[in-house]
CSV table of C-alpha atoms in Angstrom, one decimal:
chain,number,residue,atom,x,y,z
A,1,MET,CA,-12.6,-29.2,43.6
A,2,ALA,CA,-11.2,-26.7,41.1
A,3,GLU,CA,-7.6,-27.0,40.3
A,4,PRO,CA,-5.5,-24.1,41.6
A,5,ARG,CA,-4.5,-21.5,39.0
A,6,PRO,CA,-0.7,-21.6,38.4
A,7,ALA,CA,1.1,-18.6,40.0
A,8,GLU,CA,2.2,-16.0,37.5
A,9,PRO,CA,6.0,-15.4,37.1
A,10,ARG,CA,7.2,-12.6,39.3
A,11,PRO,CA,9.2,-9.7,37.8
A,12,PRO,CA,12.8,-9.2,38.9
A,13,ALA,CA,13.3,-7.5,42.3
A,14,GLY,CA,12.9,-3.8,42.0
A,15,THR,CA,10.8,-4.0,38.9
A,16,SER,CA,7.1,-3.2,38.9
A,17,PRO,CA,4.7,-5.5,37.0
A,18,LEU,CA,3.9,-2.6,34.6
A,19,GLU,CA,7.6,-2.0,33.9
A,20,GLU,CA,8.1,-5.7,33.2
A,21,ASP,CA,5.2,-5.7,30.8
A,22,VAL,CA,6.8,-2.8,28.9
A,23,ARG,CA,9.8,-5.0,28.3
A,24,VAL,CA,7.8,-8.1,27.5
A,25,ARG,CA,5.5,-6.2,25.1
A,26,ALA,CA,8.3,-4.4,23.4
A,27,ARG,CA,10.2,-7.7,22.7
A,28,PRO,CA,7.8,-9.0,20.0
A,29,VAL,CA,7.8,-5.6,18.2
A,30,VAL,CA,11.6,-5.5,18.1
A,31,VAL,CA,11.7,-9.1,16.9
A,32,ALA,CA,9.1,-8.4,14.2
A,33,TRP,CA,11.0,-5.3,13.1
A,34,ILE,CA,14.3,-7.2,12.7
A,35,ALA,CA,12.6,-10.2,11.1
A,36,SER,CA,10.4,-8.3,8.7
A,37,ARG,CA,13.3,-6.0,7.6
A,38,THR,CA,15.5,-9.0,7.1
A,39,VAL,CA,13.0,-10.8,5.0
A,40,LEU,CA,12.2,-7.8,2.9
A,41,LEU,CA,15.9,-6.8,2.3
A,42,GLY,CA,16.8,-10.4,1.7
A,43,THR,CA,14.1,-10.7,-1.0
A,44,LEU,CA,15.4,-7.5,-2.6
A,45,LEU,CA,19.0,-8.7,-2.5
A,46,VAL,CA,18.2,-12.2,-3.9
A,47,THR,CA,16.2,-10.6,-6.7
A,48,ALA,CA,19.1,-8.3,-7.5
A,49,ALA,CA,21.5,-11.3,-7.7
A,50,VAL,CA,19.2,-13.5,-9.7
A,51,THR,CA,18.1,-10.8,-12.2
A,52,GLY,CA,21.6,-9.2,-12.5
A,53,ARG,CA,20.1,-5.8,-12.0
A,54,GLY,CA,22.3,-4.9,-9.0
A,55,VAL,CA,21.3,-3.4,-5.7
A,56,ILE,CA,20.9,0.1,-7.0
A,57,GLY,CA,18.7,-1.1,-9.8
A,58,VAL,CA,16.5,-3.0,-7.5
A,59,LEU,CA,16.2,-0.2,-4.9
A,60,GLY,CA,15.5,2.5,-7.6
A,61,ASN,CA,12.2,1.3,-9.1
A,62,TRP,CA,9.1,3.4,-9.7
A,63,ASP,CA,8.8,6.5,-7.4
A,64,VAL,CA,12.3,6.1,-6.0
A,65,ALA,CA,13.6,7.1,-9.5
A,66,HIS,CA,11.5,10.3,-9.3
A,67,PHE,CA,12.9,11.2,-5.9
A,68,ALA,CA,16.4,10.5,-7.0
A,69,ARG,CA,16.1,12.7,-10.1
A,70,ILE,CA,14.7,15.5,-8.0
A,71,ALA,CA,17.6,15.1,-5.6
A,72,HIS,CA,20.1,15.3,-8.5
A,73,GLN,CA,18.5,18.1,-10.6
A,74,GLY,CA,15.6,19.7,-8.9
A,75,TYR,CA,12.1,20.2,-10.3
A,76,ALA,CA,12.8,22.6,-13.2
A,77,PRO,CA,13.7,20.1,-16.0
A,78,ASP,CA,10.5,18.0,-15.7
A,79,HIS,CA,7.3,19.6,-14.3
A,80,GLN,CA,5.8,16.1,-13.7
A,81,GLU,CA,8.2,15.7,-10.8
A,82,MET,CA,6.4,18.5,-9.0
A,83,ALA,CA,3.8,15.9,-8.0
A,84,PHE,CA,6.4,14.7,-5.4
A,85,PHE,CA,7.0,16.8,-2.3
A,86,PRO,CA,10.6,18.0,-1.5
A,87,GLY,CA,11.2,16.5,1.9
A,88,LEU,CA,12.7,13.1,0.8
A,89,PRO,CA,14.7,14.4,-2.2
A,90,LEU,CA,16.3,17.0,0.1
A,91,LEU,CA,17.4,14.2,2.5
A,92,MET,CA,18.7,12.2,-0.5
A,93,ARG,CA,20.7,15.2,-1.6
A,94,LEU,CA,22.1,15.5,1.8
A,95,GLY,CA,23.2,11.8,1.7
A,96,SER,CA,25.0,12.4,-1.6
A,97,THR,CA,27.3,14.9,0.1
A,98,ILE,CA,28.8,11.9,1.9
A,99,GLY,CA,28.9,9.7,-1.1
A,100,LEU,CA,25.7,7.7,-0.7
A,101,PRO,CA,23.5,7.1,-3.8
A,102,PRO,CA,20.0,8.4,-3.4
A,103,GLU,CA,18.5,4.9,-3.5
A,104,VAL,CA,20.7,3.8,-0.6
A,105,THR,CA,20.0,7.0,1.4
A,106,GLY,CA,16.3,6.4,0.9
A,107,ALA,CA,16.5,2.8,2.1
A,108,LEU,CA,18.5,3.7,5.2
A,109,LEU,CA,16.1,6.5,6.1
A,110,SER,CA,13.1,4.2,5.7
A,111,LEU,CA,14.7,1.5,7.9
A,112,VAL,CA,15.2,4.0,10.7
A,113,ALA,CA,11.8,5.7,10.2
A,114,SER,CA,10.0,2.4,10.3
A,115,ALA,CA,11.4,1.7,13.7
A,116,LEU,CA,10.3,5.2,14.9
A,117,ALA,CA,6.8,4.7,13.5
A,118,ALA,CA,6.5,1.3,15.1
A,119,ALA,CA,7.4,2.9,18.5
A,120,ALA,CA,4.6,5.4,18.1
A,121,LEU,CA,2.0,2.9,16.9
A,122,VAL,CA,2.6,0.8,20.0
A,123,ARG,CA,1.5,3.8,22.1
A,124,LEU,CA,-1.3,5.0,19.7
A,125,ALA,CA,-2.9,1.5,19.5
A,126,GLY,CA,-2.4,0.6,23.2
A,127,GLY,CA,-4.1,3.3,25.2
A,128,ARG,CA,-7.7,2.2,25.4
A,129,ALA,CA,-7.9,2.1,29.1
A,130,GLY,CA,-6.8,5.7,29.4
A,131,GLU,CA,-9.6,6.7,26.9
A,132,ALA,CA,-12.1,4.9,29.1
A,133,GLY,CA,-10.9,6.7,32.2
A,134,GLY,CA,-10.9,10.0,30.3
A,135,ARG,CA,-14.6,9.5,29.2
A,136,ALA,CA,-15.4,8.6,32.8
A,137,GLY,CA,-13.9,11.8,33.9
A,138,GLU,CA,-16.3,13.8,31.8
A,139,ALA,CA,-19.3,12.4,33.7
A,140,GLY,CA,-20.8,14.2,36.6
A,141,GLY,CA,-19.8,17.5,38.3
A,142,GLY,CA,-16.8,17.5,40.7
A,143,ALA,CA,-15.9,13.9,39.8
A,144,ARG,CA,-14.8,15.0,36.4
A,145,GLU,CA,-11.5,16.3,37.5
A,146,ALA,CA,-10.6,13.2,39.5
A,147,GLY,CA,-11.8,10.9,36.8
A,148,GLY,CA,-9.8,12.9,34.2
A,149,ARG,CA,-6.6,12.5,36.3
A,150,ALA,CA,-7.3,8.7,36.5
A,151,GLY,CA,-7.9,8.7,32.8
A,152,GLU,CA,-4.5,10.3,32.2
A,153,ALA,CA,-2.8,7.8,34.4
A,154,GLY,CA,-4.7,5.0,32.7
A,155,GLY,CA,-3.5,6.4,29.3
A,156,ARG,CA,0.1,6.3,30.5
A,157,ALA,CA,-0.3,2.8,31.9
A,158,GLY,CA,-2.1,1.7,28.8
A,159,GLU,CA,0.9,2.3,26.5
A,160,PRO,CA,2.3,-1.2,26.6
A,161,GLU,CA,-1.2,-2.8,26.2
A,162,ALA,CA,-1.2,-6.0,24.2
A,163,ALA,CA,-3.4,-4.5,21.5
A,164,GLY,CA,-0.7,-2.0,20.7
A,165,THR,CA,1.9,-4.8,20.3
A,166,TRP,CA,-0.4,-6.8,18.0
A,167,ALA,CA,-1.2,-3.7,15.9
A,168,THR,CA,2.5,-2.8,15.5
A,169,VAL,CA,3.5,-6.4,14.5
A,170,ALA,CA,0.7,-6.4,12.0
A,171,TRP,CA,1.9,-3.1,10.5
A,172,LEU,CA,5.5,-4.4,10.3
A,173,ILE,CA,4.4,-7.5,8.3
A,174,ALA,CA,1.8,-5.7,6.2
A,175,PRO,CA,1.6,-6.9,2.6
A,176,THR,CA,2.9,-3.5,1.3
A,177,ALA,CA,5.6,-3.3,3.9
A,178,VAL,CA,8.3,-3.2,1.2
A,179,PHE,CA,7.5,0.5,0.8
A,180,THR,CA,8.9,1.0,4.4
A,181,VAL,CA,12.3,-0.3,3.5
A,182,VAL,CA,13.0,1.5,0.1
A,183,GLY,CA,13.2,5.2,-0.8
A,184,TYR,CA,9.5,5.9,-0.6
A,185,THR,CA,7.9,8.4,1.8
A,186,GLU,CA,5.6,5.9,3.7
A,187,ALA,CA,8.0,5.1,6.6
A,188,LEU,CA,9.1,8.7,7.1
A,189,PHE,CA,5.6,10.1,6.9
A,190,CYS,CA,4.3,7.4,9.3
A,191,ALA,CA,7.1,8.2,11.8
A,192,ALA,CA,6.2,11.9,11.7
A,193,ALA,CA,2.4,11.6,11.5
A,194,PHE,CA,2.1,8.8,14.2
A,195,TRP,CA,4.2,10.7,16.7
A,196,ALA,CA,2.4,14.0,15.8
A,197,TRP,CA,-0.9,12.3,16.7
A,198,GLU,CA,0.6,10.7,19.8
A,199,ARG,CA,1.9,14.1,21.1
A,200,ALA,CA,-1.5,15.7,20.3
A,201,ARG,CA,-3.3,13.0,22.2
A,202,ALA,CA,-0.9,13.7,25.1
A,203,ASP,CA,-1.9,17.4,24.9
A,204,ARG,CA,1.5,18.4,23.6
A,205,TRP,CA,0.3,20.5,20.7
A,206,ALA,CA,3.5,22.4,20.0
A,207,ALA,CA,5.5,19.2,19.4
A,208,ALA,CA,2.5,17.8,17.4
A,209,ALA,CA,2.7,20.9,15.2
A,210,VAL,CA,6.4,20.5,14.5
A,211,LEU,CA,6.0,16.8,13.7
A,212,ALA,CA,3.0,17.5,11.4
A,213,ALA,CA,5.1,20.1,9.6
A,214,LEU,CA,7.8,17.5,9.0
A,215,ALA,CA,5.1,15.1,7.6
A,216,THR,CA,3.8,17.9,5.4
A,217,THR,CA,7.2,18.2,3.6
A,218,LEU,CA,6.9,14.5,2.5
A,219,ARG,CA,3.5,14.0,0.8
A,220,VAL,CA,0.1,15.6,0.2
A,221,SER,CA,-1.3,13.4,3.0
A,222,GLY,CA,0.1,16.0,5.3
A,223,LEU,CA,-2.9,18.2,4.3
A,224,PHE,CA,-5.3,15.5,5.6
A,225,LEU,CA,-3.2,15.1,8.7
A,226,ILE,CA,-3.6,18.8,9.4
A,227,GLY,CA,-7.4,18.6,9.0
A,228,ALA,CA,-7.7,15.5,11.2
A,229,LEU,CA,-5.6,17.1,14.0
A,230,VAL,CA,-7.9,20.1,13.8
A,231,VAL,CA,-10.9,17.8,14.3
A,232,LEU,CA,-9.0,16.2,17.3
A,233,ALA,CA,-8.6,19.7,18.8
A,234,LEU,CA,-12.2,20.5,18.3
A,235,THR,CA,-13.3,17.3,19.9
A,236,TRP,CA,-10.7,17.5,22.7
A,237,PRO,CA,-12.1,15.8,25.9
A,238,GLY,CA,-11.1,18.8,28.1
A,239,ALA,CA,-13.4,21.0,26.1
A,240,ARG,CA,-16.5,18.9,26.6
A,241,GLY,CA,-19.1,19.9,29.2
A,242,LYS,CA,-18.0,23.5,29.3
A,243,GLU,CA,-20.0,26.5,28.2
A,244,LEU,CA,-19.7,27.3,24.5
A,245,GLY,CA,-17.3,30.2,24.9
A,246,ARG,CA,-14.8,28.3,27.0
A,247,ARG,CA,-15.2,25.2,24.8
A,248,LEU,CA,-14.3,27.2,21.7
A,249,GLY,CA,-11.4,28.8,23.5
A,250,VAL,CA,-9.9,25.4,24.6
A,251,ALA,CA,-10.3,24.0,21.1
A,252,ALA,CA,-8.8,27.1,19.4
A,253,SER,CA,-5.8,27.2,21.7
A,254,ARG,CA,-4.9,23.7,20.3
A,255,ALA,CA,-6.1,24.0,16.7
A,256,VAL,CA,-4.1,27.2,16.2
A,257,TRP,CA,-0.9,25.1,16.3
A,258,MET,CA,-1.9,23.6,13.0
A,259,LEU,CA,-1.1,26.9,11.3
A,260,VAL,CA,2.6,25.8,11.5
A,261,PRO,CA,2.3,22.7,9.2
A,262,LEU,CA,-0.2,24.7,7.1
A,263,ALA,CA,2.4,27.3,6.5
A,264,VAL,CA,4.9,24.6,5.3
A,265,LEU,CA,2.3,23.4,2.8
A,266,LEU,CA,1.7,26.9,1.5
A,267,ALA,CA,5.4,27.5,1.2
A,268,TYR,CA,5.7,24.6,-1.2
A,269,VAL,CA,2.7,25.9,-3.2
A,270,VAL,CA,4.5,29.3,-3.4
A,271,TYR,CA,7.8,27.7,-4.5
A,272,LEU,CA,6.1,25.9,-7.3
A,273,TRP,CA,4.5,29.1,-8.3
A,274,THR,CA,7.9,30.7,-8.6
A,275,LEU,CA,8.9,28.0,-10.9
A,276,THR,CA,5.8,27.8,-13.1
A,277,GLY,CA,3.7,30.9,-12.6
A,278,SER,CA,0.8,28.6,-11.7
A,279,TRP,CA,-0.9,28.2,-8.3
A,280,THR,CA,-2.1,24.7,-9.4
A,281,ALA,CA,1.2,23.3,-10.5
A,282,TRP,CA,0.9,20.3,-8.2
A,283,PHE,CA,-2.5,19.3,-9.6
A,284,ALA,CA,-1.3,19.9,-13.2
A,285,ALA,CA,1.7,17.5,-12.5
A,286,GLN,CA,-0.7,14.8,-11.1
A,287,GLN,CA,-2.9,15.1,-14.1
A,288,GLU,CA,-0.1,15.1,-16.7
A,289,GLY,CA,1.9,12.3,-15.2
A,290,TRP,CA,-0.7,10.1,-13.6
A,291,GLN,CA,-4.0,11.1,-15.3
A,292,ARG,CA,-5.4,12.0,-11.9
A,293,THR,CA,-8.4,14.0,-13.1
A,294,PHE,CA,-11.7,14.5,-11.2
A,295,THR,CA,-14.0,11.4,-11.4
A,296,TRP,CA,-17.1,10.6,-9.5
A,297,PRO,CA,-16.5,7.9,-6.9
A,298,TRP,CA,-18.9,5.4,-8.4
A,299,GLU,CA,-17.2,5.8,-11.8
A,300,SER,CA,-13.8,5.3,-10.2
A,301,VAL,CA,-15.0,2.1,-8.6
A,302,ARG,CA,-16.6,0.9,-11.8
A,303,ALA,CA,-13.4,1.6,-13.8
A,304,THR,CA,-11.4,-0.4,-11.2
A,305,LEU,CA,-13.8,-3.3,-11.4
A,306,ILE,CA,-13.4,-3.3,-15.2
A,307,ALA,CA,-9.6,-3.2,-14.8
A,308,VAL,CA,-9.5,-6.4,-12.7
A,309,ARG,CA,-11.0,-8.5,-15.5
A,310,PRO,CA,-8.7,-10.4,-17.8
A,311,GLY,CA,-7.9,-8.1,-20.6
A,312,GLY,CA,-9.6,-5.1,-18.9
A,313,TYR,CA,-6.3,-3.4,-18.4
A,314,ALA,CA,-2.6,-4.0,-19.4
A,315,ASP,CA,-1.9,-7.2,-17.4
A,316,ALA,CA,1.6,-7.9,-18.5
A,317,ASN,CA,3.0,-6.9,-15.1
A,318,GLY,CA,0.2,-8.3,-12.9
A,319,TRP,CA,-1.7,-5.0,-12.9
A,320,GLY,CA,-5.1,-6.8,-12.6
A,321,TRP,CA,-4.0,-8.3,-9.3
A,322,ILE,CA,-2.9,-4.9,-7.9
A,323,PHE,CA,-6.2,-3.4,-8.9
A,324,ARG,CA,-7.9,-6.2,-7.0
A,325,TYR,CA,-6.0,-5.3,-3.9
A,326,GLU,CA,-6.8,-1.7,-4.4
A,327,LEU,CA,-10.5,-2.6,-4.1
A,328,VAL,CA,-9.7,-4.6,-1.0
A,329,SER,CA,-7.8,-1.7,0.5
A,330,PHE,CA,-10.6,0.8,-0.4
A,331,THR,CA,-13.1,-1.5,1.4
A,332,ILE,CA,-10.8,-1.6,4.4
A,333,GLY,CA,-10.8,2.2,4.5
A,334,LEU,CA,-14.5,2.4,4.4
A,335,LEU,CA,-14.9,-0.2,7.2
A,336,THR,CA,-12.3,1.6,9.3
A,337,THR,CA,-14.1,4.9,8.9
A,338,GLY,CA,-17.4,3.3,9.8
A,339,TRP,CA,-16.0,1.7,12.8
A,340,MET,CA,-14.4,4.9,14.0
A,341,LEU,CA,-17.7,6.8,13.5
A,342,ARG,CA,-19.5,4.2,15.4
A,343,ARG,CA,-17.1,4.6,18.3
A,344,ARG,CA,-17.4,8.4,18.0
A,345,ARG,CA,-13.7,8.7,17.2
A,346,TRP,CA,-14.3,11.7,15.0
A,347,ALA,CA,-10.7,12.6,14.4
A,348,GLU,CA,-9.6,9.1,13.5
A,349,ALA,CA,-12.7,8.8,11.2
A,350,SER,CA,-11.8,11.9,9.4
A,351,TRP,CA,-8.1,10.9,9.0
A,352,VAL,CA,-9.0,7.7,7.2
A,353,GLY,CA,-12.3,8.8,5.6
A,354,VAL,CA,-11.0,11.9,3.8
A,355,GLN,CA,-8.2,9.9,2.3
A,356,VAL,CA,-10.7,7.2,1.1
A,357,LEU,CA,-12.8,9.9,-0.5
A,358,ALA,CA,-9.8,11.6,-2.1
A,359,PHE,CA,-8.8,8.3,-3.7
A,360,SER,CA,-12.3,7.8,-5.0
A,361,PHE,CA,-12.0,11.0,-7.1
A,362,SER,CA,-9.4,9.5,-9.5
A,363,PRO,CA,-10.1,7.6,-12.7
A,364,TRP,CA,-9.1,4.4,-11.0
A,365,LEU,CA,-8.4,3.4,-7.4
A,366,MET,CA,-4.6,4.0,-7.3
A,367,SER,CA,-2.1,3.9,-4.4
A,368,VAL,CA,-4.7,2.9,-1.8
A,369,ASN,CA,-2.6,-0.2,-1.0
A,370,ARG,CA,0.2,1.9,0.2
A,371,ALA,CA,-2.1,4.4,2.0
A,372,VAL,CA,-3.3,1.7,4.3
A,373,LEU,CA,0.1,1.9,6.0
A,374,LEU,CA,-0.8,5.4,7.1
A,375,TRP,CA,-4.1,4.4,8.6
A,376,PHE,CA,-3.1,3.8,12.2
A,377,PRO,CA,-6.8,3.3,13.2
A,378,THR,CA,-7.0,0.3,10.9
A,379,TRP,CA,-4.0,-1.3,12.6
A,380,ALA,CA,-5.4,-0.4,16.1
A,381,ILE,CA,-8.6,-2.3,15.2
A,382,LEU,CA,-6.6,-5.3,14.0
A,383,GLY,CA,-4.6,-5.1,17.3
A,384,GLU,CA,-7.7,-5.2,19.4
A,385,LEU,CA,-9.1,-8.1,17.4
A,386,ALA,CA,-5.9,-10.1,17.8
A,387,ASP,CA,-5.7,-9.3,21.5
A,388,ARG,CA,-9.3,-10.5,22.0
A,389,LEU,CA,-8.6,-13.7,20.1
A,390,THR,CA,-5.3,-14.6,21.7
A,391,GLY,CA,-4.5,-12.6,24.8
A,392,ARG,CA,-4.1,-13.3,28.4
A,393,ARG,CA,-4.5,-10.3,30.6
A,394,SER,CA,-1.1,-9.4,32.0
A,395,ALA,CA,-0.2,-7.6,35.2
A,396,GLY,CA,0.1,-4.3,33.3
A,397,ASP,CA,-3.3,-4.7,31.8
A,398,ARG,CA,-4.8,-5.4,35.2
A,399,GLU,CA,-3.0,-2.4,36.6
A,400,THR,CA,-4.3,-0.3,33.7
A,401,GLY,CA,-7.8,-1.6,34.2
A,402,ALA,CA,-7.7,-0.9,37.9
A,403,ILE,CA,-6.7,2.7,37.3
A,404,ALA,CA,-9.5,3.2,34.7
A,405,ARG,CA,-12.0,1.5,37.1
A,406,ARG,CA,-11.0,3.9,39.9
A,407,GLY,CA,-11.7,6.9,37.6
A,408,VAL,CA,-15.0,5.4,36.5
A,409,GLU,CA,-16.1,4.6,40.1
A,410,THR,CA,-15.2,8.2,41.1
A,411,ALA,CA,-17.3,9.6,38.2
A,412,ARG,CA,-20.2,7.1,38.9
A,413,ARG,CA,-20.4,8.3,42.5
A,414,GLY,CA,-20.5,11.9,41.4
A,415,VAL,CA,-23.3,11.2,39.0
A,416,GLU,CA,-25.2,9.2,41.6
A,417,THR,CA,-24.9,12.0,44.1
A,418,THR,CA,-26.2,14.4,41.5
A,419,ARG,CA,-29.1,12.1,40.8
A,420,ARG,CA,-30.1,11.8,44.4
A,421,SER,CA,-29.9,15.5,44.9
A,422,LEU,CA,-32.2,16.1,41.9
A,423,GLY,CA,-34.5,13.2,42.8
A,424,ILE,CA,-33.8,11.2,39.6
A,425,GLU,CA,-34.3,7.5,39.7
A,426,ARG,CA,-31.7,5.1,38.5
A,427,ASP,CA,-32.3,3.7,35.1
A,428,GLY,CA,-32.2,-0.1,35.1
A,429,GLY,CA,-30.0,-2.5,37.1
A,430,ILE,CA,-26.9,-2.4,34.9
A,431,GLU,CA,-24.6,0.6,34.8
A,432,ARG,CA,-22.3,1.2,31.9
A,433,ASP,CA,-19.4,3.7,32.2
A,434,GLY,CA,-16.5,4.1,29.9
A,435,GLY,CA,-16.9,0.6,28.4
A,436,ILE,CA,-17.0,-1.1,31.9
A,437,GLU,CA,-20.2,-2.9,32.8
A,438,ARG,CA,-21.3,-3.8,36.4
A,439,ASP,CA,-24.1,-6.3,36.8
A,440,GLY,CA,-24.3,-7.9,40.2
A,441,GLU,CA,-21.0,-9.5,40.9
A,442,THR,CA,-19.8,-9.6,37.3
A,443,GLU,CA,-17.3,-6.9,36.0
A,444,ARG,CA,-16.0,-6.8,32.5
A,445,ASP,CA,-13.2,-4.4,31.4
A,446,GLY,CA,-12.8,-4.1,27.6
A,447,GLY,CA,-14.6,-7.4,27.1
A,448,VAL,CA,-12.1,-9.5,29.2
A,449,ALA,CA,-14.0,-11.5,31.9
A,450,ASP,CA,-11.0,-13.3,33.5
A,451,ASP,CA,-7.3,-14.2,33.0
A,452,ARG,CA,-8.0,-17.5,31.2
A,453,THR,CA,-6.3,-17.9,27.8
A,454,ARG,CA,-8.3,-17.5,24.7
A,455,PRO,CA,-9.3,-20.6,22.7
A,456,TYR,CA,-6.6,-22.1,20.5
A,457,ALA,CA,-8.8,-21.6,17.5
A,458,GLY,CA,-8.4,-17.8,17.9
A,459,ARG,CA,-4.6,-18.1,18.1
A,460,LEU,CA,-4.6,-20.4,15.0
A,461,LEU,CA,-6.7,-17.9,13.1
A,462,VAL,CA,-4.3,-15.0,14.0
A,463,GLY,CA,-1.3,-17.2,13.0
A,464,LEU,CA,-2.8,-18.0,9.7
A,465,ALA,CA,-3.6,-14.4,9.0
A,466,ALA,CA,0.0,-13.5,9.9
A,467,ALA,CA,1.3,-16.2,7.6
A,468,VAL,CA,-0.8,-15.0,4.7
A,469,SER,CA,0.3,-11.4,5.3
A,470,ILE,CA,4.0,-12.5,5.3
A,471,GLY,CA,3.5,-14.4,2.0
A,472,LEU,CA,1.9,-11.3,0.4
A,473,MET,CA,4.7,-9.1,1.8
A,474,VAL,CA,7.3,-11.3,0.1
A,475,TRP,CA,5.3,-11.3,-3.1
A,476,TRP,CA,5.0,-7.6,-3.1
A,477,ALA,CA,8.6,-7.1,-2.4
A,478,TRP,CA,9.4,-9.4,-5.5
A,479,MET,CA,7.0,-7.4,-7.6
A,480,PHE,CA,8.7,-4.2,-6.7
A,481,ALA,CA,12.2,-5.6,-7.1
A,482,THR,CA,11.5,-6.9,-10.5
A,483,GLY,CA,10.1,-3.6,-11.7
A,484,GLN,CA,6.5,-4.7,-12.0
A,485,TRP,CA,3.8,-2.4,-10.9
A,486,ALA,CA,3.4,-2.6,-7.2
A,487,SER,CA,0.9,0.2,-6.5
């Protein structure tokens, strides 16, 4: 006789299972944010004390020094500084009005922005059930509308899904997470870009445009964000299945909002023109300061492979190791792009793929390590993988799955009715709708067959990966704090 399954703990009175899940799933993210920021800042402070460089000296390495100079004196004295967008320097200058050094202002902004980015990433990486319901809503005649409503509800219910929690924790302890606690643009850009994507996916394109415009003031990656959001608008689920004219109208009504961030980007180009008389001042600054000239991708990869060899490049500050990680990050970008294409996630594929392509046009692969922080699809994939290896389906996940299944079932009935009316035979004994398979009495939603816990081997694997990531995170923070090249 099978042993009875232990009863699951009940949520407090007046609290739904889904609301309790939100609290439970948010807790690891909050803990990871506090712990990772403590470890990173602790590493920086200890290094400052040991080396005698002081806190400002440790916080002001590499690009932070460029941002601080722009905040103090603007772009005019050194045209190389034009390679950096004005958003962060303006905020640093604002901090100086209350007596804060630019390095401290940058660190404080990054701390706050990393929390905002984490909140958005939980939602971006945790809405798979809603997507399944949305896809189901596209199938079959009058069932489309009902399925679409179920998909929207599933998307809202899917926000606290475990995959989103895992993805966000992984992002917070990423090897290059030090750049989200110092005066770099990564944390600020991720906060604006992640929320812009989340708002666009929720069909709130005006808010998405404003957030994308903010992201565009920070770094050139805003241009790629604009393009990817346009792809998202063109492949919007609500436009599928309609006649071409209406489909283009639906897409255009959303894509037109991207003129707002595009105007911000063009304003910066015009501003640089007023200073230099050149429309290509930004490209010239990149070439002059960082030797970023056009190179064919295979030549860029070949040069990077040479640079990782002993003596292949100046290795006094561990540059060879950084180039090795650049190759790893480049490969991760390629794999993410391929995976998104396989899943027909065209917008996410374009967001990562265009950046990977852009990096491959430099003489070497440079700054790819930091760019991985911007690739939320990569962290979503890691979150799904960790969830499959370790997770038990919670009450919220079951509620989300139930909503998605109702949408799928409604769409399936509509398709079946259409088939019968047209005299079309069913194809095979297994139906697949929105990632949910039905075969006899077996039903699988997102690859989860029941509520049993995953093998301990999977949890051990995830734990080891987390430990390695934290170790690399500390090493990267030390590299940055000691002034060694850290991407």
